[in-house]
Coordinates of C-alpha atoms and ligand atoms in Angstrom, one line a residue:
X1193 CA -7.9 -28.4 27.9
X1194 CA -8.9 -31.6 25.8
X1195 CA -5.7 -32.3 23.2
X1196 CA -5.4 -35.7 21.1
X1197 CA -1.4 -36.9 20.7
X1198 CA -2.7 -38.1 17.5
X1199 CA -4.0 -37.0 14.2
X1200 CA -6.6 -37.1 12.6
X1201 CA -6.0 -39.0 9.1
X1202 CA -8.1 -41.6 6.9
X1203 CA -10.9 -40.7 9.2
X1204 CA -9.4 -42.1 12.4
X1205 CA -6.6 -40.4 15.0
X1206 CA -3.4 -42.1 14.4
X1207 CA -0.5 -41.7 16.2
X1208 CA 2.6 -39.5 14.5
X1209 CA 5.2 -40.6 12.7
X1210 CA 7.9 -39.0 14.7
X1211 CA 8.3 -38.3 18.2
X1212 CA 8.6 -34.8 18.5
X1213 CA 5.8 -32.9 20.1
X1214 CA 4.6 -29.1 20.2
X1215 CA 3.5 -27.1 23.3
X1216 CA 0.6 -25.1 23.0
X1217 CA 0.7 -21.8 25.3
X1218 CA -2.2 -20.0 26.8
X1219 CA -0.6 -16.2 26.2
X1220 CA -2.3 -14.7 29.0
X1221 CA -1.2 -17.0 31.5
X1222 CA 2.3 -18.1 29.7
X1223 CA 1.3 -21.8 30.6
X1224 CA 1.6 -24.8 28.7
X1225 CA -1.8 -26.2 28.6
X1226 CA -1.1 -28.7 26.0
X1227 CA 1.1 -30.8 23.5
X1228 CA 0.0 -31.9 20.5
X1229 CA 2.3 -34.0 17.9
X1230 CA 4.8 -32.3 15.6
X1231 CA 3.7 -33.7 12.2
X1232 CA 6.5 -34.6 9.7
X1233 CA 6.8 -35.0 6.2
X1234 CA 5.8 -39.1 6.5
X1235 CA 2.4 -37.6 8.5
X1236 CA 1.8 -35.4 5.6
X1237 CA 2.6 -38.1 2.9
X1238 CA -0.1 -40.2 4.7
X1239 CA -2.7 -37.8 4.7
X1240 CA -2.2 -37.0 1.3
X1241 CA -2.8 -40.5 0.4
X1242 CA -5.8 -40.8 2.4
X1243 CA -7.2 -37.5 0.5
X1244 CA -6.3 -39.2 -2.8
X1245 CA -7.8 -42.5 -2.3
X1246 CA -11.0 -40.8 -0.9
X1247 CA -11.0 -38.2 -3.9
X1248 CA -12.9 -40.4 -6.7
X1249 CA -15.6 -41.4 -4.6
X1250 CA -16.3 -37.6 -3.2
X1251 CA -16.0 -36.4 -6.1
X1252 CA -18.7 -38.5 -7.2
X1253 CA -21.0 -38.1 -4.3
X1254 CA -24.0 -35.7 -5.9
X1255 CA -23.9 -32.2 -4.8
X1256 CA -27.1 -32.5 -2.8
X1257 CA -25.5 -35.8 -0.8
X1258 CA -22.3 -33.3 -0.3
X1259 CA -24.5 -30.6 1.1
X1260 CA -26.3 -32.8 3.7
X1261 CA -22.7 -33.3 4.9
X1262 CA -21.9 -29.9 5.3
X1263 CA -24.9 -29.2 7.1
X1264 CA -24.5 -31.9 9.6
X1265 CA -20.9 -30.3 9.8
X1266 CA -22.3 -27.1 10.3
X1267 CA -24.8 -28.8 13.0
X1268 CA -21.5 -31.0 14.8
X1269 CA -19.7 -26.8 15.2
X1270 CA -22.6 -25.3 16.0
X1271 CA -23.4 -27.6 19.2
X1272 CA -19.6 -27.0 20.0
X1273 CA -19.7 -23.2 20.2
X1274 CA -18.8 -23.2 24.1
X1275 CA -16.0 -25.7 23.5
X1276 CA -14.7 -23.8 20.6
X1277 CA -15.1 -20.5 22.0
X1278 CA -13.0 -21.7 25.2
X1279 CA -10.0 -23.4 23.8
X1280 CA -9.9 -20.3 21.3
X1281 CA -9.9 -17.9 24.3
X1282 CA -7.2 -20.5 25.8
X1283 CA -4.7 -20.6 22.8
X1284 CA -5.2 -17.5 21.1
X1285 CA -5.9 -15.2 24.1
X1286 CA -9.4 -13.8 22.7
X1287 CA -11.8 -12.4 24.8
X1288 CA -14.3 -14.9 25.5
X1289 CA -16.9 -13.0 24.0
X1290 CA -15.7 -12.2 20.9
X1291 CA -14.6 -16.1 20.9
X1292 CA -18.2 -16.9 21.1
X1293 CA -19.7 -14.9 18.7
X1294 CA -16.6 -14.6 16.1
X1295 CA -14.4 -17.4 16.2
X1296 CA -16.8 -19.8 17.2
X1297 CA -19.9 -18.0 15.3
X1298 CA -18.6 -17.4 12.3
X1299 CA -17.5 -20.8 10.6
X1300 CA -21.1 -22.0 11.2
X1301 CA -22.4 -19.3 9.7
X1302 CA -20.0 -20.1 6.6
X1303 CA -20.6 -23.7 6.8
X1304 CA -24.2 -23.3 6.7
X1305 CA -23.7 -20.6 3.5
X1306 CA -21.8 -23.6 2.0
X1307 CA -24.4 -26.1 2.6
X1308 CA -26.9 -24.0 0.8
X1309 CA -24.1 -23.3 -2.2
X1310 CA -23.1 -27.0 -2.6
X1311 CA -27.1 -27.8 -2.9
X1312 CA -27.9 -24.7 -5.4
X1313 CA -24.7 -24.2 -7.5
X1314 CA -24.4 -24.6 -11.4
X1315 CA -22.3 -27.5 -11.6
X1316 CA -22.5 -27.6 -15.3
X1317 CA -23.7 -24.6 -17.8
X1318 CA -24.3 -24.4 -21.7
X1319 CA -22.0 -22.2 -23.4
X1320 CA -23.3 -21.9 -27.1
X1321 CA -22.8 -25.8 -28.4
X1322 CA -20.9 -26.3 -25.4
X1323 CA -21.7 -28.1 -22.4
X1324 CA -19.0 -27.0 -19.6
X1325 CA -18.9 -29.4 -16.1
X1326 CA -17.4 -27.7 -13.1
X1327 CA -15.0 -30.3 -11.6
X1328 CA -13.4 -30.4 -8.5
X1329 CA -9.6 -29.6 -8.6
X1330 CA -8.3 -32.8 -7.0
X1331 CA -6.2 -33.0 -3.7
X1332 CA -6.1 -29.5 -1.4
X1333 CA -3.6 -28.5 1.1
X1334 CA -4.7 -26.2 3.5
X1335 CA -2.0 -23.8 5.4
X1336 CA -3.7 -21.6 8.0
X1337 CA -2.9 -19.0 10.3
X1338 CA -3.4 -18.6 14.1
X1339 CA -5.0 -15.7 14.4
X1340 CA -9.0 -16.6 13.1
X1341 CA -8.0 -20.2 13.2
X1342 CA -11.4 -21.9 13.2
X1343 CA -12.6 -19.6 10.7
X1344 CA -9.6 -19.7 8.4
X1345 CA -9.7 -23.7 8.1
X1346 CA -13.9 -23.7 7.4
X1347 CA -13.5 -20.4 4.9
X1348 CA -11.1 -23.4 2.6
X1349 CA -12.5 -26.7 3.6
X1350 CA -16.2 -25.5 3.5
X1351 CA -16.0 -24.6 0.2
X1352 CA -13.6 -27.3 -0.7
X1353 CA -16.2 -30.2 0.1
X1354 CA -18.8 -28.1 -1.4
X1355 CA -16.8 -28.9 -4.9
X1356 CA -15.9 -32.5 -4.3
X1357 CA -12.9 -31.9 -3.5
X1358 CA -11.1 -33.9 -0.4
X1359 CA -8.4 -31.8 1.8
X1360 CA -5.2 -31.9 4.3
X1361 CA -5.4 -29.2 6.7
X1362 CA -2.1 -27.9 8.3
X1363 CA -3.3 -25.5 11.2
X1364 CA -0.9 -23.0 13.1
X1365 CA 1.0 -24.0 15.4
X1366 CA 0.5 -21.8 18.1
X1367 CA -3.4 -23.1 17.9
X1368 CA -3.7 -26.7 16.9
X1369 CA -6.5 -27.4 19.3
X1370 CA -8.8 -25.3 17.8
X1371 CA -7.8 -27.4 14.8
X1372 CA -8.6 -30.8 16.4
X1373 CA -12.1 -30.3 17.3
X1374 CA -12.8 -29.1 13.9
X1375 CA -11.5 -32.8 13.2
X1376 CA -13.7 -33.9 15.8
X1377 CA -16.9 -32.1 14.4
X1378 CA -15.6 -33.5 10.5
X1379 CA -15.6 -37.4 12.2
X1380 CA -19.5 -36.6 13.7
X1381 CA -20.8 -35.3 10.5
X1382 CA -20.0 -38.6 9.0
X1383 CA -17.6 -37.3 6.3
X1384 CA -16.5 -40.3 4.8
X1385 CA -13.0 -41.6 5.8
X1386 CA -9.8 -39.1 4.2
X1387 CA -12.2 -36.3 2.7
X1388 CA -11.0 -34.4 5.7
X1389 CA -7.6 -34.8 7.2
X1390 CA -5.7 -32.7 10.0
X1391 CA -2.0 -32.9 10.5
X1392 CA -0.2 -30.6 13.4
X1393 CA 3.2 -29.6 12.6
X1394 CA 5.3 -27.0 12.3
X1395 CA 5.3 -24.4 9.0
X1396 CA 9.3 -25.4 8.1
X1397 CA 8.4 -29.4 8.6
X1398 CA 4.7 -30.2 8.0
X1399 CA 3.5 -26.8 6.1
X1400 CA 6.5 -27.0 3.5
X1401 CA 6.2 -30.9 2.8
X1402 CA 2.4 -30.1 2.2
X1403 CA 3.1 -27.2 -0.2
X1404 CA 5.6 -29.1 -2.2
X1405 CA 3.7 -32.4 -1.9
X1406 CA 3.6 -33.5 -5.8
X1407 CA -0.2 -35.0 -5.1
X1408 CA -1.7 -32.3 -3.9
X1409 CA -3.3 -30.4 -6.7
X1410 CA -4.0 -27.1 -5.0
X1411 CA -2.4 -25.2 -2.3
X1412 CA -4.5 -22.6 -0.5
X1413 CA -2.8 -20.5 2.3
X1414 CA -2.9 -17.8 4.7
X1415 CA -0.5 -16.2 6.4
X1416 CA 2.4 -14.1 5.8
X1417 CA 3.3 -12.5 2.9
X1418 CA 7.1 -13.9 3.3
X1419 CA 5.5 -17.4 3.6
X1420 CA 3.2 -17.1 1.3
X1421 CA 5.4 -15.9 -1.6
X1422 CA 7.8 -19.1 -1.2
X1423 CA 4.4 -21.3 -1.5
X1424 CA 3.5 -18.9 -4.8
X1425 CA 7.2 -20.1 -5.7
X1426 CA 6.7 -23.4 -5.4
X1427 CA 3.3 -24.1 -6.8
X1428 CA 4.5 -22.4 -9.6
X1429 CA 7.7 -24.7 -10.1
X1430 CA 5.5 -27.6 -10.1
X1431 CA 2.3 -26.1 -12.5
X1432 CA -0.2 -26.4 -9.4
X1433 CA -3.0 -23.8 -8.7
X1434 CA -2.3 -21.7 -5.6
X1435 CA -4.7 -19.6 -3.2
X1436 CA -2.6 -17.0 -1.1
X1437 CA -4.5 -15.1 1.5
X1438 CA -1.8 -12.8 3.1
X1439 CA -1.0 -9.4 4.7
X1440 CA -2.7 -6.1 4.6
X1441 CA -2.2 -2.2 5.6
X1442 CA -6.1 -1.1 5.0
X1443 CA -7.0 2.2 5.0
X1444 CA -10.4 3.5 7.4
X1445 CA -10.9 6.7 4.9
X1446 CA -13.0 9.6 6.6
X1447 CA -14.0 12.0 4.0
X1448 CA -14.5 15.5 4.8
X1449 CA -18.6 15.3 4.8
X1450 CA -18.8 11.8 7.2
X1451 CA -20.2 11.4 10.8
X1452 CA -16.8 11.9 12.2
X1453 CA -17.6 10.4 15.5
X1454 CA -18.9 7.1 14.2
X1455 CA -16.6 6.4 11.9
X1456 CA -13.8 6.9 14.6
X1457 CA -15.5 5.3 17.3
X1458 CA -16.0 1.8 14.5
X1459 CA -12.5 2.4 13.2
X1460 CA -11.0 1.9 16.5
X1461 CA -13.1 -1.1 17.6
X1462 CA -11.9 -2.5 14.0
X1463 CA -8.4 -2.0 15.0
X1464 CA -8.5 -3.2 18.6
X1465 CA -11.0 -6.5 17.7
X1466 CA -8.9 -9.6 18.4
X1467 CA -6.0 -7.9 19.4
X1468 CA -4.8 -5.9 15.9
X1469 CA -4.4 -9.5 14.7
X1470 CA -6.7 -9.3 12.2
X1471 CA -5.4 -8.9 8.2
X1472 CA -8.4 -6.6 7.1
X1473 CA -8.1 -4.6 9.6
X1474 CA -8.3 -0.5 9.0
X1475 CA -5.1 0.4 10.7
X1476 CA -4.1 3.7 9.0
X1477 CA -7.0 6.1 9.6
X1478 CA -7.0 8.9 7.0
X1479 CA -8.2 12.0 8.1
X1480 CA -8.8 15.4 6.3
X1481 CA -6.3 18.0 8.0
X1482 CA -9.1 20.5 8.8
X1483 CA -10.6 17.4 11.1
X1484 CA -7.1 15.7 12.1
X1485 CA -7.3 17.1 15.8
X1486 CA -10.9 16.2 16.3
X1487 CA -10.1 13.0 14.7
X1488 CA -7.1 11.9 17.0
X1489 CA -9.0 13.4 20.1
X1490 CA -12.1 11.1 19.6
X1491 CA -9.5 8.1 18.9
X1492 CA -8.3 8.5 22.2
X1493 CA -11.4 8.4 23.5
X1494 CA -12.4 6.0 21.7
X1495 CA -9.8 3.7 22.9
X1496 CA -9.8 4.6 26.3
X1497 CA -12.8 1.5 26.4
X1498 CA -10.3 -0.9 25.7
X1499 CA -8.2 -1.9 28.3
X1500 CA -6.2 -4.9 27.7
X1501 CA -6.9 -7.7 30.0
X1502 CA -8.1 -11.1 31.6
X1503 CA -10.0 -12.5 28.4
X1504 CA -12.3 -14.6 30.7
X1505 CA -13.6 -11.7 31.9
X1506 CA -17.1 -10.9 29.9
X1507 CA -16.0 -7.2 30.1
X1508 CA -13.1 -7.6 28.2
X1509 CA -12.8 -5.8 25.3
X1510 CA -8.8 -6.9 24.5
X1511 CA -6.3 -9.9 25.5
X1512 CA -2.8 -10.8 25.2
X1513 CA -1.5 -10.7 22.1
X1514 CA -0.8 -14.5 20.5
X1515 CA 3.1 -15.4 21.6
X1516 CA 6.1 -13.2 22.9
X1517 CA 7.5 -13.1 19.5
X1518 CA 4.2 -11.5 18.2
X1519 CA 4.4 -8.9 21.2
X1520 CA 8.1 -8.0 21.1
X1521 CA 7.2 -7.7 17.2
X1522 CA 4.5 -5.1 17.8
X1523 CA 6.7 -3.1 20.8
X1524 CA 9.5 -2.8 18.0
X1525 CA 7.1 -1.5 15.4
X1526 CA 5.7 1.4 18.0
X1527 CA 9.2 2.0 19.1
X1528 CA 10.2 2.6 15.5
X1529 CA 7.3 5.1 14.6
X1530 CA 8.1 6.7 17.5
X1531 CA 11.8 7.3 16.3
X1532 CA 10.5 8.0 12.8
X1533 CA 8.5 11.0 13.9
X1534 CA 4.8 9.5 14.6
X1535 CA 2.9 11.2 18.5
X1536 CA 2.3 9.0 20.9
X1537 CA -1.6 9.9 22.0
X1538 CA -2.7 6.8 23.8
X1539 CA -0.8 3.4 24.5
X1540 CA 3.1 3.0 23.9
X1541 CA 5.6 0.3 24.7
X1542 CA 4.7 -0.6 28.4
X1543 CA 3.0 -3.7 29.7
X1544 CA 0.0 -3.6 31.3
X1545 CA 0.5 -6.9 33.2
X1546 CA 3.6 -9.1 34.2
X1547 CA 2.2 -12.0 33.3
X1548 CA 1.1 -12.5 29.5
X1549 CA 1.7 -11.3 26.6
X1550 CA -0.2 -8.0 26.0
X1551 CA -0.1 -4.7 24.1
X1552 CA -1.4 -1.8 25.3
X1553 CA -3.9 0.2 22.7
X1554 CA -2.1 1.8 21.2
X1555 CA -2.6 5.4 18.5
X1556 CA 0.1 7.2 17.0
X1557 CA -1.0 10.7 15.5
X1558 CA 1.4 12.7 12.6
X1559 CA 2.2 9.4 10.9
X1560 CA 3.1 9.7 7.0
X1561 CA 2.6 7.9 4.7
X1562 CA 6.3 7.2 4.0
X1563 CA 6.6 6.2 7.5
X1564 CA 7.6 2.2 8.8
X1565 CA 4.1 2.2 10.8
X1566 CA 2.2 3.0 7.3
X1567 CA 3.8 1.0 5.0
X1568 CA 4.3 -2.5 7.1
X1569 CA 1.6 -4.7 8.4
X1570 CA 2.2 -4.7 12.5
X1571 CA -0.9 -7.2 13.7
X1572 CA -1.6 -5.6 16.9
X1573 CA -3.3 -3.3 18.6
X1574 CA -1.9 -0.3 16.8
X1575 CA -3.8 2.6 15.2
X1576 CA -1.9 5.2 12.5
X1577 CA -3.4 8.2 12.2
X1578 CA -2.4 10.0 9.3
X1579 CA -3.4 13.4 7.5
X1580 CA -4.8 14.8 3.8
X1581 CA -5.1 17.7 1.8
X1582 CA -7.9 16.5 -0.5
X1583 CA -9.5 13.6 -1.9
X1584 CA -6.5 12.9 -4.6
X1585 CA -4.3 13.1 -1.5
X1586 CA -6.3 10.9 0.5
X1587 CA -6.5 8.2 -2.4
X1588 CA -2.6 8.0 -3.5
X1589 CA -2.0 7.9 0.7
X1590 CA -4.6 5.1 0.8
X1591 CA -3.7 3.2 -2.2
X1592 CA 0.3 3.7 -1.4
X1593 CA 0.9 0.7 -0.1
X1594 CA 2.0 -2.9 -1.3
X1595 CA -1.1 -4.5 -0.1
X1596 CA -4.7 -4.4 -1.0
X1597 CA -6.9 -6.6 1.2
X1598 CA -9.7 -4.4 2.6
X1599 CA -10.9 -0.5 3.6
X1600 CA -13.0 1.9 4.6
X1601 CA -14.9 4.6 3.4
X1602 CA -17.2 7.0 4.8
X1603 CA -18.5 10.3 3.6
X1604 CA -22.3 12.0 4.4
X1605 CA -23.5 10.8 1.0
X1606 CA -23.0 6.9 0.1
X1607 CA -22.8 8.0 -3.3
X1608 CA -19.8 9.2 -2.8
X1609 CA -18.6 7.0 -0.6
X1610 CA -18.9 4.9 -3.5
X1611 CA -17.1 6.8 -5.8
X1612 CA -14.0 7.0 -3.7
X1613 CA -14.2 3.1 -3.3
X1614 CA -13.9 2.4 -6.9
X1615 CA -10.8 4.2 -7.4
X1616 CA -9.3 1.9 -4.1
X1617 CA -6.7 -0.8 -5.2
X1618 CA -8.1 -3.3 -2.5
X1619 CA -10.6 -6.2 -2.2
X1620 CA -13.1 -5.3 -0.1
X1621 CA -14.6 -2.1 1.1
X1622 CA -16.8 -1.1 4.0
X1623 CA -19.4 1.9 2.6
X1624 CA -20.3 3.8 5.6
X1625 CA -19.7 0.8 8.6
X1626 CA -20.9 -1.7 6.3
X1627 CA -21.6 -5.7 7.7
X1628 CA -19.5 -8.5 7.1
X1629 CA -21.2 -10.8 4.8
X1630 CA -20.2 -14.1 4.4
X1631 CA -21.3 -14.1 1.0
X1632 CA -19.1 -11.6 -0.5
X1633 CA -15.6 -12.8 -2.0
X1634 CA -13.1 -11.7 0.4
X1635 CA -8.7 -11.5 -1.3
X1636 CA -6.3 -9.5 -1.8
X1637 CA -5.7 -6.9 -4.3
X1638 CA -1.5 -6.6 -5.1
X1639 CA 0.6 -8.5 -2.3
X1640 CA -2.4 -8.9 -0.3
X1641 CA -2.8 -12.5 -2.3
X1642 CA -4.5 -14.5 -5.2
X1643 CA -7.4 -16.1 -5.6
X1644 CA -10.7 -15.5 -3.2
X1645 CA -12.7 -17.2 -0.3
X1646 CA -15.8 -17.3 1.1
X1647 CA -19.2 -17.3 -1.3
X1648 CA -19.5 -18.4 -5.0
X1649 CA -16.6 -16.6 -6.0
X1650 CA -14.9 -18.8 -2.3
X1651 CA -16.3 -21.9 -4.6
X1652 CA -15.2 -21.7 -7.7
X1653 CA -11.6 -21.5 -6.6
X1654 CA -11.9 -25.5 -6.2
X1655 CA -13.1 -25.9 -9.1
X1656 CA -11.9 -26.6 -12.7
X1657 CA -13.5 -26.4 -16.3
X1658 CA -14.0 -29.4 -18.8
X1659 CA -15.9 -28.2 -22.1
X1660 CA -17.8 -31.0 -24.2
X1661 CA -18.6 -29.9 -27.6
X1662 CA -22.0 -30.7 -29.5
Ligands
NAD2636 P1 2.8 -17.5 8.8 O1 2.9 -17.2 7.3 O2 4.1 -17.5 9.6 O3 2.1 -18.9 9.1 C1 0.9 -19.2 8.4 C2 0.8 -20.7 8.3 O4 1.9 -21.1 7.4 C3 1.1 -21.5 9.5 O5 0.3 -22.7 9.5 C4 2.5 -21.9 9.5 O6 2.8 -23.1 10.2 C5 2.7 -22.1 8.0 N1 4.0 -22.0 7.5 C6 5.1 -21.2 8.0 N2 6.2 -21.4 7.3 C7 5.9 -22.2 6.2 C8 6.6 -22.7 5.1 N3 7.9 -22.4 4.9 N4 5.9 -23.5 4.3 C9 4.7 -23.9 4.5 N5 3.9 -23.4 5.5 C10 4.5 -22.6 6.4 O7 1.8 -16.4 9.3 P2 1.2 -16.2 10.8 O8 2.3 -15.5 11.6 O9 0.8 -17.5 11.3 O10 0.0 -15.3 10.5 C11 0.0 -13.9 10.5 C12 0.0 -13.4 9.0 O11 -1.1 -14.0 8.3 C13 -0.2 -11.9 8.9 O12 0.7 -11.4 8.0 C14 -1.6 -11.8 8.4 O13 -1.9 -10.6 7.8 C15 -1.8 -13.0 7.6 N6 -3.2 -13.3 7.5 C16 -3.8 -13.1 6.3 C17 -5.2 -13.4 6.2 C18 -6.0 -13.1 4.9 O14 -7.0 -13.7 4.8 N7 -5.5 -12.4 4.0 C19 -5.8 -14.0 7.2 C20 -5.1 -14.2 8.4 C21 -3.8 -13.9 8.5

């Protein structure tokens, strides 16, 4: 596996400030496949400058001279896919096929969509005698998570660049690599030097000293909801605009009238997709108590095709989950619905393998909504199956939660699909197995975060307003 001991800043890899190094792990194998440096707070204060001296002249460069850039960004990660797809599979522990088409797939798709934006967007409208210009925000700092991390650093950068905007990207550590050839593909595009920088680090070190970093402008983040609070906390202390993408608990709804065996059968291949590690995903399944049984016995089912295992193996459908921590995390939270009450049907606490860090699939039936396993988010692959009375029953269980982020609905009629999706407190809702669109704004509703990514609505998060009066 390919790692630089340096990082990428003013448009060059330069070495660290500090000594201190971290190990990446592949988690199916538990071996260190590579170090990469620890950033510090001088690293970060570098990059920021960088970002600042390139700012005026990005911010200049016409939208249509931006957009060439993010195609031939989009080009430089496209003709990576295999690379990508391979070091994703090594740190994160994804199969290799859904590394391919997801994590590898999906940025290009969203740096194309950006491309087209940057080239097309209203950059300036008329507002009565007004003219208003759409300006870049200034500095970003980036915070992303492990679990999508290409994706996660184009859904802010893309969009970023897009608005003139120049950016220091602070990946997770547990998949820095990832992280660096995303640099790689920012140097071969021919961004021009600082509009992109990458600095490895840890979050306490590296992701705090970019949060509080007085010349960044705007924080955007993903990750926890503890983490991402403190950055809310922060950003707030020093008037700075903040972006939180964070946790969610969404709720697959299947309404009495639905194709019960589909929207199982898709529920459970949302839940078990990268692991459970996915925010969106529908992890309490609400079923109407005069289908519960059916429901649960088609989950099982439906899971039995998911076997955790090898992710270099084209057939496999689940790997290792992303560290120990993560695991033993995930154990505790089935162990504790278990205690509270929750059937086990499929899954449990056992490993499948000595070596690596898997989860079996997992479904506990007879959870409640008051229960640990319905409330909390537990990123693996866990499914809650829980039980209502009627559609007011259904809604309060689905909306009963602290977080907001995504959903599920279906029902024989869209109509009424529709209906019950208007009356969820969450961001995004999937009518009847819906497609992801990379279009579509994707954020939280409540805890689930501010702000949103991805689209227009993705772009005009880096942007500010300036009215000139006639
Ligand atoms: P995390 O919050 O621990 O880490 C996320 C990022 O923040 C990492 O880069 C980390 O190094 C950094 N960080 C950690 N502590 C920090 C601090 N004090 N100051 C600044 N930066 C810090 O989260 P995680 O464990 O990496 O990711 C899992 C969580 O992320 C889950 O809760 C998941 O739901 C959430 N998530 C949300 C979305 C979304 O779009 N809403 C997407 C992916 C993940």
């Amino acid at each position: 596996m390919k790692a630089h001991d340096t990082m990428y800043i003013g448009g060059e890899w330069r070495p660290a400030a500090g000594p201190g190094t971290i190990a990446v792990v592949n988690p199916a194998t538990e071996q260190v496949i590579a170090e990469v440096p620890a950033g510090t707070a001088e690293d970060v204060d570098a990059a920021v400058r960088a970002a600042r001296a390139a700012f005026p002249g990005w911010a200049a460069t016409p939208p249509a001279a931006r957009a060439a850039r993010l195609a031939a960004l989009r080009d430089a990660l496209a003709a990576r896919t295999e690379e990508i797809a391979e070091t994703v599979t090594a740190e994160l522990g994804s199969p290799l096929k859904l590394s391919r088409a997801v994590h590898a797939g999906t940025p290009v798709r969203v740096a194309a969509s950006y491309a087209e934006l940057a080239a097309s967007y209203a950059f300036e409208e008329r507002i009565g005698n007004s003219t208003v210009l759409l300006e870049p925000v200034g500095v970003v700092g980036a915070i992303t998570p492990w679990n999508y991390p290409l994706h996660q650093i184009v859904a802010k950068v893309a969009p970023a660049l897009a608005a003139g905007c120049t950016v220091v990207v602070k990946p997770a550590e547990d998949t820095p690599l990832t992280a660096q050839i995303f640099a790689e593909a920012v140097h071969e595009a021919g961004l021009p030097p600082g509009v992109v920088n990458v600095v490895t680090g840890v979050g306490t070190v590296a992701g705090q000293a970019l949060a509080a970093h007085e010349d960044v402008d705007l924080v955007s983040f993903t990750g926890s909801t503890a983490v991402g609070r403190r950055i809310g906390a922060t950003a707030g202390g020093a008037v700075k605009r903040v972006a939180l993408e964070l946790g969610g608990k969404s709720a697959n709804v299947i309404l009495p009238s639905a194709d019960l065996a589909k929207a199982v059968k898709v529920g459970v291949a949302n839940v078990m997709t990268n692991s459970g590690q996915t925010c969106s995903a529908w992890t309490r399944m609400l079923v109407h108590t005069d289908r519960y049984d059916e429901a649960v016995e088609a989950a099982v089912a439906a899971v039995a095709s998911y076997r955790a295992g090898d992710p270099h193996d084209e057939l496999c459908r689940v790997g290792p989950l992303v560290s120990a921590a993560q695991r033993e995390r995930v154990r505790g939270y089935i162990e504790r619905g278990l205690a509270e009450g929750a059937r086990l049907v499929a899954g449990g606490t056992e490993t499948p393998h000595d070596t690596g860090w898997f989860v079996t699939p997992t479904v506990l039936a007879d959870v409640t909504p008051e229960m640990t396993v319905a409330q909390e988010e537990i990123f693996g692959p866990v499914l809650c199956v829980l039980r209502y009375e009627d559609e007011e029953d259904a809604l309060r269980i689905a909306n009963g939660t602290v977080y907001g982020l995504a959903g599920a609905v279906w029902a024989g009629d869209e109509s009424e699909a529709v209906a019950f999706a208007r009356r969820m407190e969450t961001g995004q809702v999937d009518i009847n197995g819906g497609r992801f669109n990379p279009l579509a704004p994707f954020g939280g509703y409540k805890q689930s975060g501010v702000g949103r990514e991805l689209g227009p609505h993705g772009l005009a998060e880096y942007l500010q307003t300036k009215s000139l009066q006639f």
